[in-house]
XYZ file of C-alpha atoms in Angstrom:
132
model
C 103.065 88.811 99.130
C 106.186 90.931 99.721
C 108.408 88.219 101.180
C 111.412 87.476 98.989
C 110.569 90.456 96.788
C 112.761 93.493 96.317
C 112.485 96.467 94.008
C 114.901 98.920 92.434
C 114.076 102.172 90.675
C 117.176 103.193 88.713
C 117.457 106.928 88.029
C 120.416 107.410 85.753
C 122.196 110.715 85.172
C 120.285 111.434 81.966
C 117.264 112.268 84.140
C 119.193 115.208 85.624
C 118.774 116.876 82.206
C 115.023 116.157 82.268
C 114.148 116.074 85.969
C 110.501 116.742 85.124
C 110.240 113.090 84.066
C 110.927 112.143 87.685
C 109.565 115.017 89.769
C 106.923 117.012 87.824
C 103.352 116.281 88.904
C 101.467 113.709 86.878
C 97.789 113.731 87.867
C 98.864 115.585 91.011
C 101.749 113.353 92.044
C 105.397 113.059 90.987
C 106.169 109.953 88.902
C 108.756 108.950 91.522
C 106.091 109.017 94.241
C 103.656 107.010 92.081
C 106.278 104.345 91.430
C 107.452 104.276 95.051
C 103.935 103.615 96.346
C 103.712 100.433 94.243
C 106.981 98.912 95.501
C 106.773 95.855 97.736
C 109.326 94.254 100.034
C 112.800 95.692 100.273
C 112.968 98.735 98.045
C 115.592 101.205 96.925
C 115.870 104.136 94.564
C 119.338 104.060 93.030
C 120.061 107.529 91.708
C 122.868 109.304 89.941
C 124.534 111.869 92.200
C 122.877 114.982 90.660
C 119.431 113.563 91.520
C 120.108 112.080 94.957
C 119.139 115.009 97.202
C 115.873 115.662 95.391
C 115.065 111.925 95.444
C 115.606 111.850 99.224
C 113.354 114.907 99.651
C 110.591 113.392 97.505
C 110.696 110.034 99.297
C 110.662 111.736 102.713
C 107.799 114.057 101.746
C 105.718 111.005 100.842
C 106.387 109.331 104.194
C 108.180 106.448 102.511
C 111.049 106.121 104.973
C 111.271 102.348 104.390
C 112.528 102.956 100.847
C 116.272 103.318 100.677
C 118.109 105.803 98.511
C 121.602 105.053 97.255
C 123.908 107.020 95.008
C 125.397 105.305 91.981
C 129.021 105.670 90.998
C 129.786 108.427 88.505
C 128.831 109.005 85.799
C 125.581 107.394 86.982
C 124.596 105.192 84.050
C 121.561 102.902 84.273
C 123.893 99.925 84.769
C 125.710 101.728 87.595
C 122.382 102.576 89.240
C 121.255 98.949 89.047
C 124.582 97.763 90.465
C 124.255 100.220 93.375
C 120.706 99.020 94.015
C 121.760 95.367 94.017
C 124.620 96.109 96.419
C 122.147 97.877 98.712
C 119.790 94.884 98.677
C 122.728 92.499 99.210
C 120.572 89.381 99.055
C 120.527 86.902 96.196
C 117.571 84.907 97.539
C 115.008 87.463 96.412
C 113.258 88.240 93.181
C 114.213 91.771 92.179
C 111.723 93.923 90.309
C 113.172 96.789 88.309
C 110.645 99.574 87.919
C 111.164 102.001 85.062
C 110.305 105.572 86.048
C 108.962 106.063 82.514
C 106.019 103.807 83.462
C 104.610 105.571 86.557
C 101.034 104.555 85.812
C 101.669 100.811 85.656
C 98.898 99.306 87.793
C 99.487 97.167 90.864
C 97.782 94.124 89.232
C 100.545 94.142 86.590
C 103.139 93.976 89.366
C 101.201 91.164 90.995
C 101.166 89.160 87.726
C 104.933 89.601 87.396
C 105.446 88.354 90.960
C 103.123 85.387 90.368
C 105.070 84.403 87.239
C 108.368 84.590 89.145
C 106.980 82.462 91.939
C 105.717 79.956 89.380
C 109.309 79.404 88.289
C 109.982 81.881 85.487
C 113.600 83.077 85.801
C 112.803 86.415 84.108
C 109.479 88.153 83.504
C 108.877 91.049 81.116
C 105.541 92.718 81.857
C 103.348 94.017 79.061
C 100.034 95.797 78.826
C 97.703 95.917 75.854
C 97.727 99.215 74.019
C 94.365 100.464 72.843
């Protein structure tokens, strides 16, 4: 299922002011680790410079050496992180999933539905979950 799929987790500079949102345990695991485990295909975390070292440490500690880490240009806005991630992937033939770190508990079946919709011809897919 991972062929022609890539994923970017943008971590803009604003997270440096609230690093707990990225690194503090959530049900025993950092949100970054939870998100990283759900990524398929080529994957990269594109981080603002103040977060880059800690991102590398977290990814390495999880044994996720296949996930790249790139540093965005300063000041490290979300757009700059996404641009750095796209440059890292350097392949326009893939579908690129952008995973928001604020949604670390998004289930794998949601990801699979997004991928299925892309493969069915949708140019853009915005995933949603029912709120109860």
